[in-house]
Amino acid sequence: MLFESYLNYDIEAALFLTLLWGTSAVLVARRPRHRSDRRGRRRATFMLVLVALGWLGVAARVVTTLLMGSFGYLFVADRVAVALPLVILPALAVLVLAVPRWRAHRRNPSAETRLATFAPQAVVPFQATALGALAGFVTAIMVTMGPPQLIPILTVYVSFLTILVGLWLWQQHRYLVAERGGPVQRTRPVRALRAVAVATGFVLLLVGGLSLAANETVLPGRMNMTDHAHGGVSAAGAHGHSAGRTVSVADLTGPRSETPDRRFTLVAEAKKLRLASGREVDAWLFNGQSPGPELRVKRGELIEVTVHNKVPDTNVSVHWHGVDVPNAEDGVAGVTQNAIQPGGTHVYRFRPDEVGTHWYHSHQQSSVQVKKGLFGPLIIEPEQSDLAPGTQDLIISTHTWYEDELPLEPPAIGTVDQLDRRRTTPGTPVRLRLINTDGATHRYSLTGTPFTVVAIDGNPINEPTEVADRQIVIGGGGRYDLEFTMPAQPVRLTELRRFGKELRVVDGGLLLSADGTGDVRPDKPQEAFDPTTYGSPLPTPFGRDSKFTKTHSLVFDNELWFYDGKFTVVWASNGMAFPKAPSLTVREGDLVKVRFANRSHFDHPMHLHGHHVLVLSRNGKPATGSPLWLDTVNVEVGEIWEVAFKADNPGLWMDHCHNLDHAAAGMMSHVIYEGVTTPYEVGHDTPNKLE
Ligand code: C2O
Ligand code: CU
């Protein structure tokens, strides 16, 4: 929250700088006209005051940069490389070149000293500072930059210098004219015409530039995820096909010929869904229900899921969130398969290895389809059950339903959009499998009993200890398994929401008691549970001291810019939105370190398909608890996470924010294995809508 204020100050400082230096640049470029000494002196004083204020702005931006930088250098690396030098250097030139002339004019307000302030070396530094300040503002909120990269930086500097040369020549011309005897006396109509022409030119340039920029973001009608010509910058540098061998995604299937141990059928259809409160929503359901049927299997079993699509006019697919399936079973429309058309069928087969609480959901236009209900729980049990005998095993998936695009409050547990009361005999072991099927982060408080966190994203925690007085914070797509023994008094799971500094209890939630009645007043723990220091360590195949083949740093921003041709809030990684957001090319066997820095105003639950990442550090502090293997890393505002993964599952894998609205507005990219190709395409002109 502190970070967010600093970020806001930084943007305000950038705006303030632009306005101040913009004003002085306009004033200083006014044709000199000597009226009286008094006015000359006043003007000089005014300009000097403006310079002082401008420098105050510069100092403010330096301070906001330092404040943001105290959260991690990654947050300000681009500021240090571009925004600050572009304003500090020209502002110094103002001090050295222009200020002495204005002081001279103040001492002796003659026509000559005034003319001296009109020389290019006195005027252009002001214009340069204004331009630099503007660049600093634009790169803070419109076209953001990630960790400094040569080409974008060079582009900024070269354009900056080119404009300066133009300004210099123009000012030189104006200066010579002024020197030769002041402004040419133009008649009124000519002056008016000139003004109109200049204004029209300016507007045309602006409109033209913006529509070019808008056009440039229009998504292609069809694109292939391995086609780098359509964007997808390779972070690995050269994208070599040196191996020569290529394999198609379509061939990276699960076991196709063996007999499955378990068979399931999922039928997607459009139906009205009645919530516990009586409200009805237009939903898309699996087998007539949402959450869809619970798929519960044992690790290592061969699973076959046949999906039929009966949703009219809508294609669907199914992705197994949390299971590192073979690529062709991953369910990503346009990348690993063609979406299932109405009346169509698709069969998925895989042998899950990842025990725990997972979920499945549509991965065709998921920002719409998951919201509408195409998801369900997927529980993978170890060979020997990890539940104490008699455990009450509850799947608690939090979901926000929508009516006419508007979210219904409170978020529901399944379809229960009010307090969900259940009976639990005191003394019973309880497992709560919390699944966040929304995009936004949910913070929970569990009142009435201490508990342990036994698994995160399905992964068992080694030696969990008792937790009390902590919020459980789950990012979009994430899962937490909590355990406790039912006490005599009721237990309540509640969502908390932050309003500024205040925590408020959200209606709804879950109440367990012996007879299903009663209530407890929800606790409001101020501090959040920290998964990186919980439980005890175990050996891991790699860690912070490993040698990594690649390091991939991503800075997340929200921009006010164009996406798919429309002006909107864009969610950018290193200043780029899909399909230009930086993809990562890997080779099988690579050990990759990924750094996420969240400089935006919203949490980003980053989900890499096909792999689990091991958390190395959070906000510079090494992870010291039980090894934390995640499929969804919730990077909160102002946070920096370092994670690592082993490239051991060849394919084309999505890597995106699981706030699916963010993904749909740019926040998705891919991990691409060298030599893997896909026959599928995405885009408006294909059956596949990635988002
Ligand atoms: Cu749970 Cu790419 O998604
Ligand atoms: Cu996001």
XYZ file of C-alpha atoms and ligand atoms in Angstrom:
695
model
C 0.000 0.000 0.000
C 2.921 2.274 0.756
C 4.368 1.375 -2.602
C 1.177 2.358 -4.312
C 1.270 5.827 -2.732
C 4.865 6.248 -3.860
C 3.908 5.150 -7.349
C 1.100 7.705 -7.359
C 3.430 10.457 -6.108
C 5.874 9.520 -8.823
C 3.255 9.884 -11.532
C 2.058 13.158 -9.992
C 5.620 14.454 -9.838
C 6.049 13.553 -13.507
C 2.871 15.442 -14.388
C 3.869 18.462 -12.278
C 7.290 18.516 -13.964
C 5.744 18.410 -17.401
C 3.319 21.239 -16.675
C 5.939 23.480 -15.074
C 8.642 23.056 -17.669
C 6.065 23.092 -20.442
C 4.886 26.508 -19.226
C 8.387 27.927 -18.994
C 9.274 26.508 -22.412
C 6.308 28.319 -23.945
C 7.021 31.588 -22.120
C 10.715 31.630 -22.873
C 10.093 31.154 -26.570
C 7.902 34.250 -26.869
C 9.324 36.804 -29.266
C 11.185 39.449 -27.252
C 9.508 42.827 -27.149
C 10.879 45.514 -24.957
C 8.174 47.536 -23.271
C 9.521 48.981 -20.031
C 12.321 48.236 -17.617
C 9.884 47.389 -14.894
C 8.116 44.810 -17.025
C 11.404 43.378 -18.210
C 12.609 42.982 -14.681
C 9.343 41.420 -13.604
C 9.477 38.986 -16.454
C 13.038 37.996 -15.575
C 12.096 37.425 -11.952
C 9.118 35.366 -12.999
C 11.258 33.136 -15.247
C 13.800 32.649 -12.476
C 11.038 31.648 -10.070
C 9.700 29.196 -12.659
C 13.149 27.640 -12.971
C 13.361 27.277 -9.198
C 9.921 25.613 -9.131
C 10.932 23.394 -12.027
C 13.954 22.243 -10.120
C 11.737 21.551 -7.136
C 9.789 19.261 -9.462
C 13.001 17.565 -10.535
C 13.951 17.036 -6.901
C 10.477 15.623 -6.223
C 10.831 13.068 -8.993
C 14.266 12.085 -7.701
C 12.739 11.542 -4.266
C 9.802 9.488 -5.579
C 12.277 7.405 -7.585
C 14.334 6.768 -4.467
C 11.207 5.836 -2.512
C 10.044 3.380 -5.164
C 13.569 2.095 -5.552
C 13.646 1.225 -1.861
C 11.229 -1.579 -2.793
C 13.653 -2.942 -5.352
C 15.853 -1.473 -8.036
C 13.812 -3.219 -10.734
C 10.997 -0.754 -10.060
C 13.092 2.255 -11.046
C 15.744 0.917 -13.385
C 13.945 2.445 -16.372
C 13.441 5.761 -14.547
C 17.154 5.898 -13.841
C 17.995 5.116 -17.447
C 15.511 7.408 -19.162
C 13.107 9.624 -17.227
C 15.633 11.155 -14.831
C 18.556 11.879 -17.194
C 16.179 13.319 -19.793
C 15.053 15.955 -17.356
C 18.079 16.440 -15.115
C 20.601 17.052 -17.918
C 18.580 19.690 -19.786
C 17.532 21.301 -16.499
C 21.237 21.635 -15.699
C 21.711 23.253 -19.097
C 18.996 25.721 -18.114
C 20.972 26.569 -14.995
C 24.236 26.965 -16.821
C 23.121 28.573 -20.077
C 19.822 30.328 -19.544
C 19.740 31.437 -15.924
C 22.804 33.769 -16.218
C 21.144 35.553 -19.134
C 17.902 36.059 -17.255
C 19.805 37.357 -14.255
C 21.661 39.760 -16.497
C 18.348 40.891 -17.921
C 17.008 41.423 -14.434
C 19.998 43.528 -13.490
C 19.815 45.510 -16.710
C 16.501 45.017 -18.491
C 17.619 46.333 -21.870
C 16.612 45.151 -25.309
C 20.048 43.556 -25.739
C 19.932 41.514 -22.564
C 16.418 40.449 -23.458
C 17.564 39.362 -26.892
C 20.305 37.319 -25.254
C 17.642 35.248 -23.484
C 16.155 34.470 -26.887
C 19.268 32.796 -28.243
C 18.890 29.077 -28.971
C 21.265 28.103 -26.172
C 18.989 29.910 -23.713
C 15.650 28.735 -25.125
C 16.267 25.158 -26.229
C 17.330 23.894 -22.767
C 13.863 24.846 -21.496
C 12.212 23.054 -24.392
C 14.474 20.062 -23.860
C 13.573 19.872 -20.184
C 9.890 20.093 -21.006
C 10.269 17.385 -23.603
C 12.220 15.194 -21.180
C 9.586 15.727 -18.502
C 6.873 14.771 -20.984
C 8.795 11.640 -21.949
C 9.072 10.820 -18.254
C 5.327 11.209 -17.806
C 4.405 9.234 -20.910
C 6.729 6.382 -19.961
C 5.153 6.317 -16.506
C 1.536 5.919 -17.550
C 1.106 5.391 -21.282
C 3.978 3.606 -22.912
C 5.812 2.137 -19.980
C 9.234 0.551 -20.053
C 10.533 -2.480 -18.309
C 14.055 -3.144 -17.158
C 16.201 -1.061 -19.493
C 16.804 -2.615 -22.868
C 19.110 -1.138 -25.452
C 16.745 -0.701 -28.382
C 13.882 1.115 -26.618
C 16.324 3.335 -24.750
C 18.233 4.161 -27.892
C 14.969 4.942 -29.661
C 13.978 7.397 -26.946
C 17.356 9.136 -26.875
C 17.716 9.336 -30.641
C 14.206 10.785 -31.099
C 14.851 13.194 -28.258
C 18.090 14.455 -29.814
C 16.533 14.678 -33.271
C 13.741 16.871 -31.956
C 16.277 19.022 -30.133
C 18.252 19.601 -33.319
C 15.030 20.664 -35.042
C 14.154 23.013 -32.189
C 17.637 24.454 -32.219
C 17.544 25.262 -35.938
C 14.100 26.772 -35.658
C 15.071 28.889 -32.671
C 18.245 30.004 -34.406
C 16.163 31.224 -37.305
C 13.779 33.052 -34.989
C 16.694 34.558 -33.105
C 18.283 35.895 -36.288
C 14.976 37.432 -37.328
C 14.587 39.029 -33.920
C 18.161 40.284 -34.058
C 17.589 41.851 -37.456
C 14.965 44.126 -36.052
C 12.291 42.288 -34.318
C 9.274 40.501 -35.625
C 8.132 41.077 -39.150
C 4.981 43.083 -38.833
C 2.315 40.776 -40.162
C -1.230 41.913 -40.679
C -3.910 40.576 -38.380
C -5.510 38.181 -40.929
C -2.120 36.709 -41.792
C -1.342 36.143 -38.102
C -4.731 34.524 -37.576
C -4.296 32.307 -40.610
C -0.892 31.272 -39.426
C -2.215 30.401 -35.986
C -5.022 28.348 -37.502
C -2.573 26.544 -39.773
C -0.237 25.741 -36.916
C -3.091 24.523 -34.713
C -4.538 22.386 -37.504
C -1.148 20.905 -38.241
C -0.660 20.100 -34.603
C -4.086 18.458 -34.249
C -3.591 16.474 -37.458
C -0.209 15.278 -36.243
C -1.669 14.274 -32.885
C -4.714 12.529 -34.334
C -2.597 10.857 -37.000
C -0.029 9.712 -34.471
C -2.667 8.373 -32.104
C -4.582 6.518 -34.787
C -1.324 4.979 -35.987
C -0.604 3.945 -32.420
C -4.128 2.540 -32.039
C -3.828 0.655 -35.304
C -0.536 -0.789 -34.342
C -2.221 -2.575 -31.407
C -4.962 -4.232 -33.465
C -4.631 -7.970 -32.960
C -4.032 -9.926 -36.136
C -6.945 -11.969 -37.453
C -4.854 -15.091 -37.165
C -1.487 -15.751 -35.643
C 0.643 -18.679 -34.758
C 2.237 -18.630 -31.343
C 5.576 -19.774 -32.689
C 5.630 -17.087 -35.332
C 7.914 -14.474 -33.904
C 7.215 -12.155 -36.779
C 3.943 -11.379 -34.988
C 5.637 -10.165 -31.860
C 6.722 -12.561 -29.160
C 10.131 -11.132 -28.481
C 12.543 -13.849 -27.522
C 14.106 -13.087 -24.180
C 16.712 -15.678 -24.945
C 18.047 -13.576 -27.761
C 18.551 -15.494 -30.947
C 15.916 -18.086 -31.494
C 17.913 -20.893 -32.941
C 16.544 -23.950 -34.580
C 20.010 -25.370 -34.255
C 18.708 -28.683 -33.019
C 17.052 -29.037 -36.404
C 14.471 -31.431 -35.009
C 11.018 -30.045 -34.657
C 8.014 -31.552 -32.972
C 4.415 -30.510 -33.262
C 2.370 -29.723 -30.181
C -0.248 -32.078 -31.588
C 2.158 -34.988 -31.072
C 2.931 -34.191 -27.441
C -0.081 -36.114 -26.145
C -0.740 -38.121 -23.025
C -0.908 -41.938 -23.236
C -3.277 -42.560 -26.140
C -3.428 -46.337 -26.448
C -3.491 -47.589 -22.853
C -6.784 -48.292 -21.122
C -7.720 -45.454 -18.775
C -8.158 -46.126 -15.056
C -10.817 -43.482 -14.752
C -13.247 -42.071 -17.277
C -15.211 -38.847 -16.930
C -17.546 -36.963 -19.185
C -18.043 -33.230 -19.053
C -20.863 -31.634 -20.999
C -20.704 -27.880 -21.386
C -24.062 -26.185 -21.756
C -25.762 -22.825 -21.330
C -28.274 -22.766 -18.471
C -29.802 -20.533 -15.871
C -28.114 -21.020 -12.554
C -30.025 -20.410 -9.364
C -27.981 -19.071 -6.474
C -28.869 -19.748 -2.841
C -30.258 -16.234 -2.457
C -32.760 -16.950 -5.221
C -31.012 -14.782 -7.776
C -30.628 -16.345 -11.196
C -27.705 -15.837 -13.520
C -27.094 -16.783 -17.141
C -24.405 -19.374 -16.758
C -22.400 -21.918 -18.690
C -22.150 -25.158 -16.788
C -20.429 -28.500 -16.874
C -22.972 -31.312 -16.434
C -25.622 -28.848 -15.395
C -23.770 -27.542 -12.393
C -21.183 -25.018 -11.368
C -18.709 -25.631 -9.943
C -18.681 -28.596 -12.319
C -18.523 -32.159 -11.011
C -15.706 -32.906 -8.622
C -13.078 -35.006 -10.397
C -11.263 -36.935 -7.696
C -8.538 -39.339 -8.726
C -5.374 -40.946 -7.434
C -1.945 -39.851 -8.479
C -0.628 -41.889 -11.399
C -3.997 -43.100 -12.627
C -4.607 -42.689 -16.312
C -7.514 -40.311 -16.633
C -9.684 -39.848 -19.636
C -12.044 -36.899 -19.809
C -14.424 -36.597 -22.728
C -15.731 -33.087 -23.191
C -18.862 -32.394 -25.227
C -19.793 -28.875 -26.143
C -23.473 -28.025 -26.157
C -23.133 -24.295 -25.648
C -24.777 -22.622 -28.643
C -22.546 -20.482 -30.856
C -19.629 -20.754 -28.498
C -16.468 -22.824 -28.612
C -14.974 -24.166 -25.394
C -11.925 -26.067 -24.144
C -10.725 -27.451 -20.805
C -7.449 -26.686 -19.064
C -6.210 -28.618 -16.021
C -4.985 -25.917 -13.728
C -2.217 -27.181 -11.464
C -1.435 -30.345 -13.391
C 1.648 -30.377 -15.607
C 0.051 -32.447 -18.361
C 1.704 -33.262 -21.703
C 1.364 -30.210 -23.911
C -1.393 -31.491 -26.226
C -3.649 -32.132 -23.192
C -3.279 -28.585 -21.845
C -6.537 -27.292 -23.280
C -5.382 -23.923 -24.560
C -7.455 -23.063 -27.602
C -5.286 -21.968 -30.491
C -2.071 -23.133 -28.920
C -2.452 -26.792 -27.958
C -5.737 -27.610 -29.720
C -8.577 -26.133 -31.703
C -11.438 -25.045 -29.503
C -14.326 -27.508 -29.299
C -17.118 -26.254 -31.550
C -20.796 -26.577 -30.608
C -21.730 -30.234 -31.064
C -18.069 -31.196 -30.956
C -16.118 -33.451 -28.633
C -12.569 -33.555 -27.393
C -10.884 -36.275 -25.356
C -8.156 -35.437 -22.838
C -5.854 -38.088 -21.414
C -3.160 -37.697 -18.825
C -1.609 -39.288 -15.769
C -1.479 -36.609 -13.064
C 1.544 -36.576 -10.839
C 0.707 -33.520 -8.742
C -1.267 -34.391 -5.635
C -3.597 -31.872 -4.117
C -6.345 -29.383 -4.773
C -6.478 -28.235 -8.371
C -9.200 -27.182 -10.758
C -10.206 -27.317 -14.350
C -11.659 -24.535 -16.444
C -12.289 -23.485 -19.988
C -9.310 -21.929 -21.725
C -11.211 -20.540 -24.675
C -12.003 -16.891 -24.052
C -11.501 -17.709 -20.411
C -12.069 -14.181 -19.129
C -15.707 -14.711 -20.099
C -16.160 -18.470 -19.800
C -14.691 -18.958 -16.333
C -16.802 -16.095 -15.000
C -19.865 -17.736 -16.499
C -19.203 -20.988 -14.676
C -17.143 -23.312 -16.878
C -14.907 -24.638 -14.104
C -14.798 -27.324 -11.436
C -12.556 -28.906 -8.791
C -9.908 -31.494 -9.617
C -8.574 -33.318 -6.575
C -5.582 -35.601 -6.915
C -5.074 -37.851 -3.937
C -1.827 -39.531 -3.030
C -1.777 -43.344 -3.238
C -2.185 -43.388 0.563
C -4.803 -40.845 1.573
C -3.337 -37.831 3.339
C -6.556 -37.253 5.257
C -7.009 -38.365 8.855
C -9.804 -40.965 9.156
C -13.212 -39.338 9.410
C -12.057 -36.034 7.933
C -14.752 -33.741 6.678
C -13.292 -32.758 3.331
C -14.820 -29.532 2.025
C -14.183 -27.868 -1.288
C -14.697 -24.158 -0.870
C -14.409 -22.424 -4.186
C -15.022 -18.723 -4.082
C -16.630 -17.327 -7.194
C -18.088 -13.997 -8.155
C -21.147 -14.340 -10.357
C -22.151 -11.661 -12.822
C -25.426 -10.283 -13.959
C -25.344 -7.980 -16.982
C -21.574 -7.701 -16.622
C -21.963 -6.478 -13.062
C -20.465 -8.508 -10.222
C -22.937 -9.811 -7.653
C -22.036 -9.283 -4.031
C -21.052 -11.109 -1.944
C -18.843 -13.585 -3.806
C -20.394 -17.040 -3.537
C -19.019 -20.282 -2.216
C -20.014 -22.399 -5.157
C -23.536 -21.111 -5.666
C -24.138 -20.063 -2.060
C -24.101 -16.280 -2.163
C -24.914 -15.877 1.509
C -23.555 -17.376 4.716
C -23.012 -21.057 3.906
C -23.954 -23.026 7.042
C -22.781 -26.588 7.469
C -22.934 -29.166 10.221
C -19.707 -30.440 11.728
C -19.476 -32.550 14.858
C -16.943 -31.181 17.349
C -13.797 -33.290 17.336
C -14.011 -33.962 13.587
C -10.868 -33.269 11.553
C -11.733 -30.723 8.867
C -9.960 -30.000 5.599
C -10.943 -26.818 3.788
C -9.797 -26.783 0.189
C -9.986 -23.119 -0.730
C -10.011 -22.417 -4.450
C -10.075 -18.895 -5.806
C -11.807 -19.116 -9.176
C -11.956 -15.318 -9.451
C -9.363 -12.979 -10.862
C -9.059 -10.697 -7.872
C -7.241 -11.637 -4.689
C -9.372 -12.902 -1.815
C -8.289 -12.448 1.803
C -9.844 -14.764 4.304
C -9.984 -14.881 8.038
C -10.712 -18.147 9.839
C -12.285 -17.458 13.198
C -12.870 -19.847 16.091
C -9.923 -22.171 15.785
C -6.197 -22.222 15.106
C -5.380 -24.137 11.947
C -2.550 -25.368 9.801
C -1.914 -24.667 6.134
C -1.276 -28.148 4.803
C -0.942 -27.384 1.113
C -0.592 -24.430 -1.234
C -1.514 -24.820 -4.911
C -1.942 -28.485 -4.047
C 1.627 -28.874 -2.904
C 1.992 -30.322 0.587
C 3.737 -28.121 3.144
C 6.539 -29.793 5.070
C 5.911 -29.706 8.840
C 3.188 -27.073 8.950
C 2.806 -25.280 12.259
C -0.240 -23.793 13.888
C -1.460 -20.494 12.463
C -3.529 -17.944 14.323
C -4.310 -14.310 13.752
C -3.273 -14.231 10.120
C -5.170 -13.475 6.933
C -5.007 -16.156 4.276
C -4.424 -14.322 1.021
C -5.173 -16.218 -2.175
C -4.573 -14.752 -5.606
C -6.736 -15.550 -8.615
C -6.482 -19.232 -9.545
C -4.616 -20.123 -6.337
C -5.518 -22.776 -3.749
C -4.868 -23.198 -0.032
C -5.707 -26.288 2.015
C -6.391 -25.571 5.679
C -6.831 -28.162 8.441
C -8.141 -28.027 11.972
C -10.079 -30.113 14.428
C -13.608 -28.887 14.868
C -13.923 -27.202 18.278
C -17.079 -27.068 20.382
C -17.870 -23.532 19.267
C -18.620 -22.496 15.674
C -15.890 -21.763 13.145
C -16.304 -19.114 10.508
C -14.457 -18.472 7.275
C -14.948 -14.890 6.112
C -13.623 -12.729 3.402
C -12.009 -9.447 4.383
C -11.656 -6.526 2.070
C -9.372 -3.528 2.376
C -10.813 -0.065 2.132
C -7.820 2.213 2.485
C -6.423 1.325 5.885
C -9.600 -0.323 7.088
C -10.467 -4.010 6.852
C -14.113 -4.796 6.313
C -15.934 -8.078 6.661
C -17.650 -9.193 3.469
C -21.040 -10.861 3.841
C -21.340 -14.519 3.053
C -18.573 -16.961 3.906
C -18.780 -20.317 5.635
C -20.052 -21.228 9.086
C -19.399 -24.625 10.632
C -21.120 -25.619 13.840
C -22.418 -28.737 15.548
C -25.995 -28.116 14.419
C -25.437 -25.618 11.630
C -26.751 -22.680 13.652
C -25.054 -20.014 15.740
C -22.518 -17.468 14.665
C -19.172 -15.942 15.521
C -17.944 -12.469 15.053
C -15.193 -12.648 12.431
C -11.655 -11.756 13.496
C -9.853 -9.197 11.425
C -6.202 -10.170 11.517
C -4.086 -7.272 10.279
C -1.187 -9.346 9.077
C -1.110 -11.751 6.189
C 0.161 -15.292 6.396
C 3.553 -15.494 4.670
C 3.967 -18.758 2.771
C 7.677 -18.155 2.194
C 8.608 -18.568 5.851
C 6.147 -21.309 6.796
C 6.971 -24.943 7.561
C 10.467 -26.349 7.399
C 12.864 -26.723 4.503
C 13.506 -29.881 2.527
C 16.133 -30.542 -0.110
C 15.092 -29.256 -3.537
C 16.519 -30.135 -6.972
C 17.690 -26.539 -7.373
C 17.709 -23.389 -5.317
C 18.912 -19.845 -4.960
C 22.551 -20.787 -5.457
C 22.004 -22.852 -8.577
C 23.475 -21.767 -11.859
C 20.617 -20.610 -14.047
C 20.679 -20.878 -17.792
C 18.479 -17.831 -18.132
C 17.050 -15.018 -16.088
C 13.828 -13.416 -17.225
C 12.761 -10.175 -15.520
C 9.267 -8.836 -15.907
C 8.001 -5.502 -14.644
C 4.218 -5.150 -14.661
C 2.509 -1.832 -15.298
C -0.913 -0.665 -16.129
C -0.979 1.755 -18.997
C -3.613 4.066 -20.370
C -3.128 3.193 -23.977
C -4.616 1.298 -26.897
C -5.269 -2.415 -26.968
C -6.729 -4.098 -30.007
C -7.350 -0.600 -31.333
C -9.335 0.650 -28.349
C -8.193 3.132 -25.722
C -8.303 1.310 -22.409
C -6.343 0.157 -19.392
C -3.627 -2.108 -20.753
C -1.771 -4.592 -18.556
C 1.800 -4.574 -19.716
C 4.862 -6.675 -19.044
C 8.030 -4.670 -19.645
C 5.855 -2.119 -21.395
C 4.429 -4.646 -23.848
C 1.055 -6.286 -24.190
C 0.189 -9.554 -25.900
C 1.280 -10.564 -28.489
C 4.363 -8.409 -27.960
C 4.717 -9.166 -24.264
C 8.074 -10.854 -23.852
C 7.871 -14.584 -24.374
C 10.630 -16.816 -23.187
C 12.354 -19.311 -25.425
C 13.874 -22.259 -23.618
C 15.628 -25.485 -24.403
C 14.765 -28.704 -22.642
C 16.913 -28.936 -19.522
C 17.265 -25.185 -19.017
C 17.082 -23.912 -15.471
C 15.277 -20.598 -15.617
C 15.018 -17.865 -13.041
C 12.069 -15.503 -13.378
C 11.680 -12.192 -11.582
C 8.282 -10.543 -11.288
C 8.044 -6.913 -10.186
C 4.571 -5.453 -9.814
C 4.567 -1.697 -10.422
C 0.864 -1.499 -11.213
C -2.212 -0.808 -9.122
C -3.496 -4.383 -8.947
C -2.263 -7.841 -7.896
C -1.105 -10.204 -10.631
C -1.412 -13.945 -10.032
C 1.113 -15.203 -12.571
C 0.364 -18.665 -13.882
C 2.825 -20.677 -15.949
C 1.307 -23.705 -17.622
C 3.013 -27.081 -17.670
C 5.485 -26.356 -14.885
C 5.632 -25.606 -11.215
C 7.928 -22.866 -10.078
C 9.954 -22.938 -6.888
C 9.875 -19.677 -4.953
C 13.413 -18.390 -4.328
C 12.679 -15.076 -2.672
C 9.987 -12.563 -2.002
C 10.843 -8.860 -1.796
C 14.520 -9.667 -1.536
C 14.078 -12.048 1.394
C 15.034 -15.640 0.632
C 12.281 -18.213 1.091
C 13.163 -20.116 4.242
C 10.148 -22.312 4.938
C 8.904 -25.490 3.366
C 9.777 -25.557 -0.341
C 7.090 -23.526 -2.022
C 6.154 -24.974 -5.393
C 3.488 -22.876 -7.035
C 1.601 -22.845 -10.281
C 0.180 -19.386 -9.582
C 2.376 -16.738 -7.985
C 0.343 -13.867 -6.624
C 2.552 -10.819 -7.029
C 0.961 -8.103 -4.942
C 1.343 -4.400 -5.698
C 4.913 -3.315 -4.986
C 6.232 -6.846 -4.656
C 9.144 -8.593 -6.319
C 9.179 -12.394 -6.431
C 11.998 -14.548 -7.690
C 11.042 -18.019 -8.802
C 12.735 -20.753 -10.781
C 11.666 -23.653 -12.929
C 13.257 -26.472 -14.799
C 12.350 -26.707 -18.487
C 11.347 -30.352 -18.422
C 8.029 -30.438 -20.263
C 8.474 -29.563 -23.943
C 5.736 -27.609 -25.630
C 4.178 -24.208 -25.999
C 2.998 -23.031 -22.635
C 0.966 -20.043 -21.719
C 2.364 -17.795 -19.060
C -0.259 -15.288 -18.025
C -1.948 -13.355 -15.295
C -4.802 -15.360 -13.799
C -6.767 -12.228 -13.332
C -8.265 -13.216 -16.636
C -9.416 -9.686 -17.413
C -5.792 -8.624 -17.228
C -4.809 -11.490 -19.507
C -7.481 -10.353 -21.956
C -6.025 -6.838 -21.885
C -2.474 -7.805 -22.664
C -1.025 -9.725 -19.754
C -0.154 -12.989 -21.390
C 2.867 -14.469 -23.033
C 4.386 -17.880 -23.617
C 7.209 -20.147 -22.729
C 8.279 -21.653 -26.020
C 10.519 -24.683 -26.289
C 12.941 -24.563 -29.165
C 11.872 -26.774 -32.007
C 8.218 -27.044 -30.953
C 5.664 -25.955 -33.523
C 1.900 -25.704 -33.434
C -0.571 -26.281 -36.237
C -3.158 -24.160 -34.394
C -3.797 -20.463 -34.701
C -5.546 -17.825 -32.644
C -7.310 -14.629 -33.605
C -10.611 -13.149 -34.709
C -10.537 -15.140 -37.955
C -9.976 -18.515 -36.274
C -12.234 -20.596 -34.017
C -9.800 -19.912 -31.194
C -9.963 -17.041 -28.788
C -7.077 -17.188 -26.430
C -8.884 -14.807 -24.172
Cu -5.992 -21.524 -14.956
Cu -4.038 -20.395 -18.296
O -5.093 -20.915 -16.670
Cu -2.989 -9.239 -13.516
